[in-house]
XYZ file of C-alpha atoms in Angstrom:
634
model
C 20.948 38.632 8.686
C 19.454 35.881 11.519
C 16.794 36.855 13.234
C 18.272 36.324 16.167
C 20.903 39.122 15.731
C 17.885 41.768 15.596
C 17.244 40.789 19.615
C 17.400 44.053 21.598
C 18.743 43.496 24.994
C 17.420 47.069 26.639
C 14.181 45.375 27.670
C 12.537 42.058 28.857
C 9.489 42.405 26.748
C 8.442 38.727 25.247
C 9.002 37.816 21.255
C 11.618 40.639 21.539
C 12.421 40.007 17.594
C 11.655 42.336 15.110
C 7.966 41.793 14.856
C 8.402 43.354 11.749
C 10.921 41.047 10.704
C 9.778 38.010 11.346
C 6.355 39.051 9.537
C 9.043 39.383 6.381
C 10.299 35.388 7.043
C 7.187 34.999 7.537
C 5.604 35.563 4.391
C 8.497 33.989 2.291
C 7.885 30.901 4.093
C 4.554 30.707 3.941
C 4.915 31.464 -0.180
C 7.597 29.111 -0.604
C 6.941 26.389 1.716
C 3.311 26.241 2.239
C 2.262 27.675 -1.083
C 0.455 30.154 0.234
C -1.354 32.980 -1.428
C -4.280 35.922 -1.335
C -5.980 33.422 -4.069
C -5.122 30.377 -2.271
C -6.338 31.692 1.241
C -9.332 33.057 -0.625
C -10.673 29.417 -1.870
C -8.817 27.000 0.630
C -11.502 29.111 3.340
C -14.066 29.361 1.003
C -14.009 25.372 0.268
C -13.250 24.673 4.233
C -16.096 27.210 5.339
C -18.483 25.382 3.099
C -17.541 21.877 3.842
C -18.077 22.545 7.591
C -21.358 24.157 7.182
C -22.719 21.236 4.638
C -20.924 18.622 7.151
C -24.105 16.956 9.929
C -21.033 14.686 11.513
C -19.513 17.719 13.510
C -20.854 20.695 15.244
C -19.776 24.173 16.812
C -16.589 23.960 14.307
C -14.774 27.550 14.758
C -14.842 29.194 11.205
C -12.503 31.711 11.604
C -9.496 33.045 9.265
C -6.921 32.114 12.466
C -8.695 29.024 13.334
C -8.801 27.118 9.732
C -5.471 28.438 8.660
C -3.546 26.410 10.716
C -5.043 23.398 9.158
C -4.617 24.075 5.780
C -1.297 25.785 6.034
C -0.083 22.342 7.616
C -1.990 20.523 4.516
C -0.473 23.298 1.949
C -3.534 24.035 1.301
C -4.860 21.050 0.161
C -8.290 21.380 0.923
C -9.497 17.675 1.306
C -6.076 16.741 3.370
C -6.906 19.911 5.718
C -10.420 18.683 6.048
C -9.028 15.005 6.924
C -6.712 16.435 9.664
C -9.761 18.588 11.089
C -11.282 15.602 11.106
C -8.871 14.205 13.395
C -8.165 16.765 15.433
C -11.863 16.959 16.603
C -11.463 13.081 16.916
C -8.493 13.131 19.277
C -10.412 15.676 21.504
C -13.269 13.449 21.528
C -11.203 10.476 22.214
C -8.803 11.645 24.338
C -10.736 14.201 26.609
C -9.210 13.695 29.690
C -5.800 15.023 27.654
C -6.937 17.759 24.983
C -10.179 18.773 27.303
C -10.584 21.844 29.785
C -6.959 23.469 28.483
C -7.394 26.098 31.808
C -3.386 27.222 32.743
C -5.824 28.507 36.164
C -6.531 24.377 37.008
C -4.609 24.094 39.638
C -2.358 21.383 38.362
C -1.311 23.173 35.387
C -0.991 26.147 37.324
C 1.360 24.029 39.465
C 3.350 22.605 36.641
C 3.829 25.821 34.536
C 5.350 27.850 38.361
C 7.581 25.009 38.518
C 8.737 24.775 34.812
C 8.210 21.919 33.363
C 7.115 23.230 30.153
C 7.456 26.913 28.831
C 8.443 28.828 25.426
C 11.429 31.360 25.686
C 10.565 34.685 24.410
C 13.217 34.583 22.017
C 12.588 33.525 18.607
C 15.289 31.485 17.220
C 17.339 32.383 13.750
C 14.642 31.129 12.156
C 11.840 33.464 13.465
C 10.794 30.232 15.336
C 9.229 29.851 18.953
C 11.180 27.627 20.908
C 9.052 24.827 22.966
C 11.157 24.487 26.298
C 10.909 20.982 28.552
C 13.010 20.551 31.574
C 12.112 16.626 33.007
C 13.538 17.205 36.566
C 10.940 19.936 37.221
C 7.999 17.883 36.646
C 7.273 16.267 39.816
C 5.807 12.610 39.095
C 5.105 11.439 42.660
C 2.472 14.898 42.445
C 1.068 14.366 39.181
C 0.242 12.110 36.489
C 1.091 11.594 33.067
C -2.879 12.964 32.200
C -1.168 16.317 34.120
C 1.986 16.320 31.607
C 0.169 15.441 28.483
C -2.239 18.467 28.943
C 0.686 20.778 29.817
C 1.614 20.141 26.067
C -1.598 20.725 24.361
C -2.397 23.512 26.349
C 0.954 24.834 24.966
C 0.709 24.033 21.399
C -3.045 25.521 21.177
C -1.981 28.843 22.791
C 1.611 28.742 20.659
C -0.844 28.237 17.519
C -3.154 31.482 18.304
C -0.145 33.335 16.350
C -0.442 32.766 12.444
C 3.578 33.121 12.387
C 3.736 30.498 14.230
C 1.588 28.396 12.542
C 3.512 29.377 9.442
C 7.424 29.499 10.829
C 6.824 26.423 13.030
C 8.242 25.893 16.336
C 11.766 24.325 17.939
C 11.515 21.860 20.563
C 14.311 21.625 23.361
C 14.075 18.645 25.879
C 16.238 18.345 28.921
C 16.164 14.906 30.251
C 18.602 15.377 33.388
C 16.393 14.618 36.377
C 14.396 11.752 34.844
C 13.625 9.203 37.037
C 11.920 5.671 37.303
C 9.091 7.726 38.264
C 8.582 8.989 35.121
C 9.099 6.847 32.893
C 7.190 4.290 34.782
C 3.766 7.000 34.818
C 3.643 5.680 31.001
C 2.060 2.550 29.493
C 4.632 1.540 26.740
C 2.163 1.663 23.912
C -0.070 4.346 25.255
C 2.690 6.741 25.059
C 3.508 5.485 21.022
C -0.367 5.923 20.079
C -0.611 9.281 21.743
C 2.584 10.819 19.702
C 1.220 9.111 16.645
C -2.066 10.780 17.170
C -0.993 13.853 18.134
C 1.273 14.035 14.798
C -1.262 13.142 12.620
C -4.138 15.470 14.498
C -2.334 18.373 15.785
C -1.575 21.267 13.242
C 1.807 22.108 13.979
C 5.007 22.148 12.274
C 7.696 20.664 14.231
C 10.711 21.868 12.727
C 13.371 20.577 14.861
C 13.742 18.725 18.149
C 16.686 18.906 20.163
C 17.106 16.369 23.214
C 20.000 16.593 25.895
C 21.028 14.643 28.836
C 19.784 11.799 27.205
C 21.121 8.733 29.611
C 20.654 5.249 29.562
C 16.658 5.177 30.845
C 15.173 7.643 28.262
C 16.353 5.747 25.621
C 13.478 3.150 25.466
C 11.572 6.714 25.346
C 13.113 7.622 22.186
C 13.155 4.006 20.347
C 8.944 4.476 21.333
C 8.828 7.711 19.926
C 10.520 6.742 16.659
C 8.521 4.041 15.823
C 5.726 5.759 16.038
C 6.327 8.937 14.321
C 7.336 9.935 10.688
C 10.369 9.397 8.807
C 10.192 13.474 8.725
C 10.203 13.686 12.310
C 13.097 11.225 12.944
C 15.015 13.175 10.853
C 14.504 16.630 12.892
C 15.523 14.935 16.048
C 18.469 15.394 17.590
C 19.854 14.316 20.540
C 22.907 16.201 22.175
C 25.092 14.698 24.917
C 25.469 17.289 27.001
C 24.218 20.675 28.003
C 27.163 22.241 26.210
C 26.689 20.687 22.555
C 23.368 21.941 22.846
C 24.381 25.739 23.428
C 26.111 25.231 20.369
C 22.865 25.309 18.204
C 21.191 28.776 19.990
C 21.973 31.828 20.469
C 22.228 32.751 24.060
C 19.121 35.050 24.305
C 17.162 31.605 23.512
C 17.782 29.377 26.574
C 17.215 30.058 30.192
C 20.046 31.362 32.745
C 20.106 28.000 34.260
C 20.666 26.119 31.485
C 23.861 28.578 30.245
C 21.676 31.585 28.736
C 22.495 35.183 28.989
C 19.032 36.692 29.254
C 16.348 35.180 31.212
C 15.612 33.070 34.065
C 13.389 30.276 34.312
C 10.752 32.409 36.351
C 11.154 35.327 34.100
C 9.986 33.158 30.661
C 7.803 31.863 33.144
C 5.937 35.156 34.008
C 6.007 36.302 30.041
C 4.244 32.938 29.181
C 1.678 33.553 31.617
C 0.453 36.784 30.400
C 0.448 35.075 26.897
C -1.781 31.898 27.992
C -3.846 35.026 29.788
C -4.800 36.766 26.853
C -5.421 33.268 25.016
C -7.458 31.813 28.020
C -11.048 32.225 26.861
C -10.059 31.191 23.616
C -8.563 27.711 24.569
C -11.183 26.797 26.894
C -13.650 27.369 24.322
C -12.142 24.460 22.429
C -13.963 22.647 24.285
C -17.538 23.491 22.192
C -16.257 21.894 19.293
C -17.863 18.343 18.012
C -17.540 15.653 15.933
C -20.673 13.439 16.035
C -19.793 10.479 13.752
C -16.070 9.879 12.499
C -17.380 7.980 9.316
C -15.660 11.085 7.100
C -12.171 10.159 8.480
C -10.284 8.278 5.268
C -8.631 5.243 6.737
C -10.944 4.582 9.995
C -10.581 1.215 11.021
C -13.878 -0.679 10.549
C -14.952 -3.266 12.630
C -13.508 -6.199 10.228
C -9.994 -4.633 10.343
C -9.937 -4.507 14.270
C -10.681 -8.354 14.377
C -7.392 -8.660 12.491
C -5.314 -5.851 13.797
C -2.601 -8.160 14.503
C -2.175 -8.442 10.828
C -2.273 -5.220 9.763
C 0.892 -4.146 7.558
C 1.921 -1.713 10.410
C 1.633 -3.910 13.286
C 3.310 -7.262 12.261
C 5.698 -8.641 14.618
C 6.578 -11.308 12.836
C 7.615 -8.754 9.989
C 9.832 -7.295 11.915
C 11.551 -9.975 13.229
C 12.370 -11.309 9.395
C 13.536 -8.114 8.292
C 16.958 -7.982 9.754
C 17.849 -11.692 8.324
C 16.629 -11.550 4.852
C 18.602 -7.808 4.390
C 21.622 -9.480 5.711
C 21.218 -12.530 3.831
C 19.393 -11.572 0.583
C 21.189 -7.989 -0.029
C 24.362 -8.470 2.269
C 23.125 -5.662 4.161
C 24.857 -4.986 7.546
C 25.377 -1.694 9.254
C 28.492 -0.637 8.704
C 27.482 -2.092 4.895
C 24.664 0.474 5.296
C 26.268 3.288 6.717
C 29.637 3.123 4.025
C 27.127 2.901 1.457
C 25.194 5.591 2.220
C 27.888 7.823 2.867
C 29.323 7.245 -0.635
C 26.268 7.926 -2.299
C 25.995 11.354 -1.094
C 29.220 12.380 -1.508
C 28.745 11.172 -5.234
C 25.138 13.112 -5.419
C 27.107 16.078 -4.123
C 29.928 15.831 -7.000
C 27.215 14.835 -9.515
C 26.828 17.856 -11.531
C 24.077 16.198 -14.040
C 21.710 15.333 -11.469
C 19.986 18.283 -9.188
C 17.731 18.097 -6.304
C 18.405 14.484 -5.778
C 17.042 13.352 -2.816
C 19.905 12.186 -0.053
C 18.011 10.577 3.148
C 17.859 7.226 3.798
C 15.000 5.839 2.867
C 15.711 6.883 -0.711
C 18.944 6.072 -1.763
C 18.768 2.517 0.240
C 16.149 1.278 -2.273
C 18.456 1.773 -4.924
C 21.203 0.231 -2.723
C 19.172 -2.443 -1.271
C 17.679 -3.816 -5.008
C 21.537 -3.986 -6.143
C 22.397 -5.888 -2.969
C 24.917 -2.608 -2.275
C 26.940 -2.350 -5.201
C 27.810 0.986 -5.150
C 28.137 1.475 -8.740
C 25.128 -0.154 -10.223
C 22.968 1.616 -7.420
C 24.199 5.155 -8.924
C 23.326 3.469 -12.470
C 19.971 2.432 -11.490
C 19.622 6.051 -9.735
C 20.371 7.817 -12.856
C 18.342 5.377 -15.370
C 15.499 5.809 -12.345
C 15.942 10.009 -12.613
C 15.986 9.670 -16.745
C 12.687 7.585 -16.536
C 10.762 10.201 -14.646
C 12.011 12.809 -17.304
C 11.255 10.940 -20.305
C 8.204 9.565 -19.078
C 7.240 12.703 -17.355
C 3.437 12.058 -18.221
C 3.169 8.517 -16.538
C 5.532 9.205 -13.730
C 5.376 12.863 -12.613
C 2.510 14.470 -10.540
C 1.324 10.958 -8.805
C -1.452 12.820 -6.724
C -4.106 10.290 -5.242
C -6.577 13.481 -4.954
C -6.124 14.330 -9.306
C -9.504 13.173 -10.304
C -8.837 10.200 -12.491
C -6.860 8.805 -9.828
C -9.061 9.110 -6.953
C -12.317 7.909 -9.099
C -9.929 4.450 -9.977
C -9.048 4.174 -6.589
C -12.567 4.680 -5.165
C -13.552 2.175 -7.727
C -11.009 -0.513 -6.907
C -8.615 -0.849 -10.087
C -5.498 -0.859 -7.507
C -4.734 -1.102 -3.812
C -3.072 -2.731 -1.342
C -3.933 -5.182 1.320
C -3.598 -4.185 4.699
C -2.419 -7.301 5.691
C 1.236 -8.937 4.796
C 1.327 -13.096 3.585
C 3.249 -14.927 5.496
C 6.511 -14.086 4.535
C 6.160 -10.280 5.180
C 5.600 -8.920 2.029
C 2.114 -6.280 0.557
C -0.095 -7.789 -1.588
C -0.787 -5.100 -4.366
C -4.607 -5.974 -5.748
C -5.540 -5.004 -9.391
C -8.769 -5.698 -10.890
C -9.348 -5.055 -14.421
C -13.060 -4.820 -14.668
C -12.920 -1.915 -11.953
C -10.964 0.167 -14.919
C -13.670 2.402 -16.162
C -11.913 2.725 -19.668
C -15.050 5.283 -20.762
C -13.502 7.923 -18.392
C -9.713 6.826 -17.698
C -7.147 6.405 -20.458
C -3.606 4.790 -20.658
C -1.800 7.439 -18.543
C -3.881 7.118 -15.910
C -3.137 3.081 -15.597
C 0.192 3.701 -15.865
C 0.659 6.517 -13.641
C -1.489 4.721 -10.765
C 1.133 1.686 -11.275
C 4.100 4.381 -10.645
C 1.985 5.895 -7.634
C 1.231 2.288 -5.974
C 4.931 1.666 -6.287
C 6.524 4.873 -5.150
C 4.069 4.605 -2.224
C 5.456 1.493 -0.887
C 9.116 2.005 -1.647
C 9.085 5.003 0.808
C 8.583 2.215 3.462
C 11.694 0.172 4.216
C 10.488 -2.917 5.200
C 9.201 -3.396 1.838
C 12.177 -2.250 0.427
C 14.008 -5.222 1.975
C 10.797 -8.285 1.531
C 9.544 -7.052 -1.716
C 6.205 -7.252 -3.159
C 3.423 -9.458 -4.489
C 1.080 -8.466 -7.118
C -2.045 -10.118 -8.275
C -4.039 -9.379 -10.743
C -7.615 -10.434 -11.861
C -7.790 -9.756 -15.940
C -11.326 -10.794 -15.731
C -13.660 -8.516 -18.345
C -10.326 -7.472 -20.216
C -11.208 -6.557 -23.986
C -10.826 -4.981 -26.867
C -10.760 -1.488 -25.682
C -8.604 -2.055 -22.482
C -5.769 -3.848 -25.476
C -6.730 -0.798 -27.915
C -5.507 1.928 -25.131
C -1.677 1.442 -25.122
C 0.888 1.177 -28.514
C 2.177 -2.279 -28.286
C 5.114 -0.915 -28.621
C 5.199 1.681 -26.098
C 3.507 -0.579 -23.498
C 6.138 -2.824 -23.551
C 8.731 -0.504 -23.146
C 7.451 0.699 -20.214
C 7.357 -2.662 -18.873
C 11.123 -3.407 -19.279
C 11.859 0.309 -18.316
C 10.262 0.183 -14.986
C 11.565 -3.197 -14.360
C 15.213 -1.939 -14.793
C 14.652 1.470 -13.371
C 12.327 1.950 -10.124
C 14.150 -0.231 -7.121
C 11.253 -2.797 -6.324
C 11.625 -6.030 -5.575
C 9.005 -7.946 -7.211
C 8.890 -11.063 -5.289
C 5.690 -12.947 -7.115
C 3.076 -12.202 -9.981
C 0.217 -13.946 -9.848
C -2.544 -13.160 -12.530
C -6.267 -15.178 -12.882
C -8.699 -15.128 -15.666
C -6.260 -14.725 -18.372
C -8.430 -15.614 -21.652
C -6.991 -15.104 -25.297
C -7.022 -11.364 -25.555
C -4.985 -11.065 -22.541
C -2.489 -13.986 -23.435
C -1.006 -12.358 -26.728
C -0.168 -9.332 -24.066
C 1.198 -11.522 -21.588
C 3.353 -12.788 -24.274
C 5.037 -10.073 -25.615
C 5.284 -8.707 -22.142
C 7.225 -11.487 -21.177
C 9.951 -10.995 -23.784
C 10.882 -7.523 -22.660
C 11.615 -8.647 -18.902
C 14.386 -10.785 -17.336
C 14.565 -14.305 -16.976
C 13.683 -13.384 -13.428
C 10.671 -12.120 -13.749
C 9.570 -14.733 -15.777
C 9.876 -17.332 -13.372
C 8.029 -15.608 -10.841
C 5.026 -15.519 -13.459
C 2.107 -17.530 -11.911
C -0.559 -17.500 -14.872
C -4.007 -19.442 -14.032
C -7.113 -19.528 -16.097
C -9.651 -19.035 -13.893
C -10.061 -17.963 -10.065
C -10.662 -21.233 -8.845
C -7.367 -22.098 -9.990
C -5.523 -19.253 -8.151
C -6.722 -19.282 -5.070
C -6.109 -22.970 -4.766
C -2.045 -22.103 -4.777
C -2.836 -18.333 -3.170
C -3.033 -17.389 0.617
C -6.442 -16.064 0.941
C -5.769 -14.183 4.425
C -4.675 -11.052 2.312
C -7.318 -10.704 -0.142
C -11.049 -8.933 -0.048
C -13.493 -10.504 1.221
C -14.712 -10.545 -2.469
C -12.068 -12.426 -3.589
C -11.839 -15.470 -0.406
C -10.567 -13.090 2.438
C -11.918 -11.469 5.053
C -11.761 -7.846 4.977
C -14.183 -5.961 2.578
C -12.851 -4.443 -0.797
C -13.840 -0.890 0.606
C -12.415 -1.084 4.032
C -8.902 -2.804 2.191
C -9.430 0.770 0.352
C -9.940 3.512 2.975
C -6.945 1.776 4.597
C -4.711 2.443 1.994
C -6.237 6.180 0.862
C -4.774 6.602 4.734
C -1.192 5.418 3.535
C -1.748 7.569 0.277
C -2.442 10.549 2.562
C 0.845 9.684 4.454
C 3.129 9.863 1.490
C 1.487 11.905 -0.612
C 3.700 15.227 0.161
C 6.578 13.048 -0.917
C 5.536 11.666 -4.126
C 4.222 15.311 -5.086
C 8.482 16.370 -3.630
C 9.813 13.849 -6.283
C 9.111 15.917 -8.787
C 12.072 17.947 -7.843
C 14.485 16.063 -8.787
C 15.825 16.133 -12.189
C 18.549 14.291 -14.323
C 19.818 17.354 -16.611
C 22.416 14.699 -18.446
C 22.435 11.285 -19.320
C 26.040 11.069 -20.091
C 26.348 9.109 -16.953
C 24.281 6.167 -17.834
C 26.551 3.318 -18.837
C 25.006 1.267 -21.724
C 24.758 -2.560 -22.749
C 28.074 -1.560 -24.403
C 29.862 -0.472 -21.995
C 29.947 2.646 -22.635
C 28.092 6.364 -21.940
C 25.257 7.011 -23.766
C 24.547 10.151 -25.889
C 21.336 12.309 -25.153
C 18.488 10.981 -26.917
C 14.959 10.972 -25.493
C 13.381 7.796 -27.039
C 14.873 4.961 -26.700
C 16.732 2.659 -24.663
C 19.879 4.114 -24.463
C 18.672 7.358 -23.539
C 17.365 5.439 -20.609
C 20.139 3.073 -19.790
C 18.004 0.277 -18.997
C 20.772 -1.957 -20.987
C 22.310 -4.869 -18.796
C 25.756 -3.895 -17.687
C 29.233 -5.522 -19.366
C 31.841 -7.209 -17.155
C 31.404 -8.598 -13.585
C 28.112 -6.744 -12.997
C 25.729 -9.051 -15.495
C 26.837 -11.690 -12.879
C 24.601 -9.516 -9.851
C 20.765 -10.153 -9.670
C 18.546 -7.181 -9.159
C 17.650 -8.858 -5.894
């Protein structure tokens, strides 16, 4: 039964769901979602309590249950991700005082705001068991008060809103009505102040935004919107919605939810009002005392921009302008990618995932099924084939592909040590730069699978990222110090099978491979290696003997500072632990998915291979018959 049908309507009392009820939802979700338990509450606080106690960068850091649960709940309990996102949080009060600072619903303005309701939660949990986050634009007036005045609203909101531990578990609904938005307001905002702050706030803020529902959207909000989803997650895109008018919105709530003015049944606008108020009362001293909390030195924070990446911020692989200005012509002419190309596409691929019966929890939004589309330049067919062979490689190379955590211990000791990583900064045709050195392998403590699997985890990385879906990637790769032992870790035979099998099944475009200090051990390698890929491939094989040599034909701008460039090996790494951190919920969610039988995959033959677990076929990494051996990969 929904939640919402468990709403009495003898009584305006606030959160009038079963209490009881939503404590059930409650702890499914928090089981299920957030992989919460006694023993995982037990050490997550345990690990977080300690940490904060042994940490001299921050200072007055509550330590209660409430307090610290909302961080790792958000984190799923992964301890050092909860700790980063503490880390931030203290840093966004810090940097952003005159926002996140004296929280007081008694300051006049706020006081002001709240009467005239601009922001409020209705006391009505949704079906979910969810608070829902009200905004009503016309009611904030912007010739009174500033865009400091509406930004603190929020944050006073989400801090009292997170007191509850069901909320911090069930997450919260957001409803925005934009009718009544004038110059005024959008003009309080600085363009790029208002992008960084919803960025921050993301990243910093424990919450779980579960949906967002915008109405009365016109024609001056939208540069609002295109600002807000550039600068927030592919996640968060996806939960927003925007309705066109008031009545598609009643469509999604009940009408206990909404206010009387907006076409509820229950409350008015002052009565939430008053309810809310006796809430942020009883949270008052609570929120104020935020304000106590420290951070002293942000040095802990994975990813902080040192000095050296600041000076060239306007290179940075999130920042590029000049990226984004290529991307549109090389998709449309390199993969014949337009949008109503896009859109067919995408739409066919779903409905075949849906009548796929040998594939289950496949992925369907869009920045996963267009790298399959994208790499086949949007044949549908071979995009399902390369889907399927990319779903069988996962299963029958379970121990190189599965589980790509940056935080497993092999992984984070040969990323701290600077085997792989990527350069912040794009070449000049748009494109990351993915850095390998081989001396950096520490071969006494690592083995094969970890090589390989922190290959898969580089890749899978970047492929959640569409822009490097469409430019592709470079690689370079310093075999300097490459011996006996590194050659004596992998089968010949299995290593090269890999190498063909990822080339024909993960959707990458590799766009050049450039590789120094290749000396005799490394060359019989190379050799082989180059007779299990494709023509290709082999042409975009830049082999050089010694350093020197490379970075003669090689565009220093996006290498170390060790190597010719000018940012430091370990800043070029905290930068891309922050991109790890990023995506690391959805390389742990790929795991999911499953490929249950190959009978799909069409083989060099032509026809459907059998179910074997070794070899190529079982794959389907054989060209394709017909018309299709005519298509490049990209």
């Amino acid at each position: 039964m929904p939640l919402i049908n468990l709403i009495t309507s003898s009584t305006k009392q606030p959160l009038v769901v079963s209490e009881v009820t939503v404590a059930q939802v409650a702890a499914k979700v928090a089981k299920k979602e957030l992989r919460e338990t006694e023993e995982a509450k037990k050490i997550g606080l345990s690990q977080l309590i300690t940490w904060i106690k042994n940490n001299s960068d921050i200072e007055n850091v509550r330590t209660d249950e409430n307090f610290l649960l909302r961080f790792l709940r958000v984190k799923k309990f992964n301890v050092p991700l909860a700790e980063q996102m503490l880390l931030k949080y203290l840093n966004l009060k810090r940097s952003l005082p005159h926002l996140t600072a004296e929280l007081d619903f008694l300051a006049p303005n706020l006081d002001a705001l709240i009467s005239a309701g601009y922001m409020f939660p209705s006391p009505c949990r949704d079906k979910h068991g969810r608070r829902v986050i009200i905004g009503i634009a016309k009611n904030f007036d912007a010739y009174h008060y500033t865009s400091s005045d509406m930004a603190k609203l929020h944050f006073l909101t989400y801090e009292t809103l997170l007191c509850e531990p069901t909320n911090q578990i069930l997450g919260f609904t957001h409803i925005g009505d934009f009718d009544g938005l004038s110059v005024s307001h959008i003009t309080m905002w600085n363009p790029t102040e208002f992008g960084r702050i919803l960025k921050w706030t993301e990243q910093s803020v424990p919450m779980r935004h579960k949906e967002i529902h915008l109405v009365n959207v016109g024609a001056g909000v939208k540069w609002v919107i295109d600002v807000a989803k550039g600068r927030t997650s592919v996640k968060m895109r996806e939960r927003l919605q925007v309705h066109r008018c008031m009545d598609d919105l009643k469509k999604k709530f009940s009408p206990e939810i909404l206010p009387v003015e907006m076409g509820g049944s229950k409350y008015t606008i002052q009565e939430m009002i008053q309810l809310w108020r006796e809430e942020l009362a009883c949270k008052r001293d609570q929120i104020v005392a935020l304000d106590e909390m420290k951070i002293l030195d942000d040095r802990g924070i994975i990813g902080r921009r040192h000095e050296e990446g600041h000076k060239n911020n306007k290179m940075l692989a999130c920042d590029s302008v000049i990226v984004l200005k290529k991307i549109s012509k090389i998709a449309r002419d390199e993969l014949r990618e337009d949008e109503r190309t896009r859109n067919e596409a995408l739409r066919q691929m779903r409905e075949w995932l849906k009548q796929n019966k040998d594939v289950k929890n496949v992925r369907e939004d869009q920045s996963f099924l267009l790298r399959f589309l994208r790499t086949k330049k949007y044949s549908i067919l071979m995009a399902q084939q390369q889907l399927l062979k990319y779903l069988n490689l996962r299963r029958v190379l379970c121990n190189y592909a599965t589980g790509l955590d940056f935080l497993s211990p092999n992984l984070q000791h040969l990323i701290n040590q600077g085997y792989m990583f990527v350069s912040p900064l794009r070449d000049n045709k748009g494109r990351r730069v993915i850095i390998s050195t081989a001396s950096n392998f520490d071969i006494d403590r690592c083995n094969s699978e970890d090589l390989v699997k922190m290959h898969f985890m580089t890749y899978e990385t970047l492929i959640e990222n569409e822009v490097d879906q469409v430019l592709g990637v470079v690689h370079v790769g310093d075999f300097g110090s490459v011996g006996p032992k590194h050659v004596a870790m992998f089968n010949i035979t299995d290593f090269l099978r890999i190498i063909k099998w990822g080339e024909r099944s993960l959707p990458m475009r590799h766009k050049e491979i450039h590789i120094f200090n290749v000396y005799s051990a490394v060359k019989y390698i190379i050799d082989h290696a180059k007779g299990m890929v494709s023509d290709k491939i082999k042409k975009r094989l830049n082999i050089y003997l010694n350093e020197k040599d490379f970075l003669k034909s090689f565009d220093t701008k996006t290498l170390p500072l060790e190597m010719g460039g000018t940012i430091p090996m370990n800043t070029m790494i905290e930068l891309w632990k922050q991109e790890l951190v990023a995506n690391r919920d959805k390389l742990l969610r790929l795991d999911d998915m499953q490929i249950l039988d190959t009978r799909g995959i069409i083989s060099s033959n032509g026809k459907k291979t059998e179910k074997k677990q070794n070899n190529d076929s079982a794959i389907g990494t054989e060209n394709m018959t017909g018309s299709f051996r005519k298509l490049q990969i990209d």
